[in-house]
């Protein structure tokens, strides 16, 4: 625990956590964007299949 307190005093963890949080946020946005693309692709495929069934 003493070693952790010394490290915290230097301030390395705070900058590391800031970078990690930013990376996580970007990854989350990218994941959401990918999910939107997949969802729109599935919707498009479903509507195409529905059109084929109707005709």
Short mmCIF file of C-alpha atoms in Angstrom, two decimals:
data_model
loop_
_atom_site.label_atom_id
_atom_site.label_comp_id
_atom_site.label_asym_id
_atom_site.label_seq_id
_atom_site.Cartn_x
_atom_site.Cartn_y
_atom_site.Cartn_z
CA UNK A 1 0.00 0.00 0.00
CA UNK A 2 2.87 2.38 0.76
CA UNK A 3 4.24 1.81 -2.75
CA UNK A 4 0.82 2.67 -4.23
CA UNK A 5 0.67 5.89 -2.18
CA UNK A 6 4.11 6.90 -3.48
CA UNK A 7 3.05 6.20 -7.07
CA UNK A 8 -0.12 8.25 -6.57
CA UNK A 9 2.02 11.09 -5.27
CA UNK A 10 4.00 11.10 -8.52
CA UNK A 11 0.72 11.32 -10.45
CA UNK A 12 1.33 8.52 -12.94
CA UNK A 13 -1.98 6.72 -12.21
CA UNK A 14 -4.12 9.83 -12.74
CA UNK A 15 -2.71 10.44 -16.23
CA UNK A 16 -2.96 6.72 -17.01
CA UNK A 17 -6.61 6.67 -15.95
CA UNK A 18 -7.31 9.77 -18.05
CA UNK A 19 -5.83 8.08 -21.12
CA UNK A 20 -7.66 4.84 -20.36
CA UNK A 21 -10.97 6.68 -19.95
CA UNK A 22 -10.47 8.51 -23.27
CA UNK A 23 -9.56 5.27 -25.05
CA UNK A 24 -12.59 3.54 -23.52
CA UNK A 25 -14.87 6.38 -24.66
CA UNK A 26 -13.55 6.20 -28.23
CA UNK A 27 -13.87 2.40 -28.23
CA UNK A 28 -17.46 2.69 -26.98
CA UNK A 29 -18.33 5.22 -29.70
CA UNK A 30 -16.73 3.01 -32.34
CA UNK A 31 -18.62 -0.02 -31.04
CA UNK A 32 -21.92 1.88 -31.10
CA UNK A 33 -21.18 3.03 -34.67
CA UNK A 34 -20.42 -0.56 -35.71
CA UNK A 35 -23.62 -1.78 -34.07
CA UNK A 36 -25.60 0.87 -35.96
CA UNK A 37 -24.06 -0.30 -39.24
CA UNK A 38 -24.88 -3.94 -38.44
CA UNK A 39 -28.43 -3.03 -37.38
CA UNK A 40 -29.09 -1.03 -40.56
CA UNK A 41 -27.62 -3.86 -42.65
CA UNK A 42 -29.90 -6.41 -40.94
CA UNK A 43 -32.92 -4.15 -41.42
CA UNK A 44 -32.06 -3.73 -45.10
CA UNK A 45 -31.65 -7.51 -45.53
CA UNK A 46 -34.96 -8.15 -43.75
CA UNK A 47 -36.81 -5.65 -45.96
CA UNK A 48 -35.26 -7.20 -49.09
CA UNK A 49 -36.35 -10.67 -47.97
CA UNK A 50 -39.84 -9.33 -47.24
CA UNK A 51 -40.03 -7.83 -50.76
CA UNK A 52 -38.99 -11.18 -52.27
CA UNK A 53 -41.68 -12.98 -50.24
CA UNK A 54 -44.36 -10.53 -51.38
CA UNK A 55 -43.56 -11.03 -55.08
#
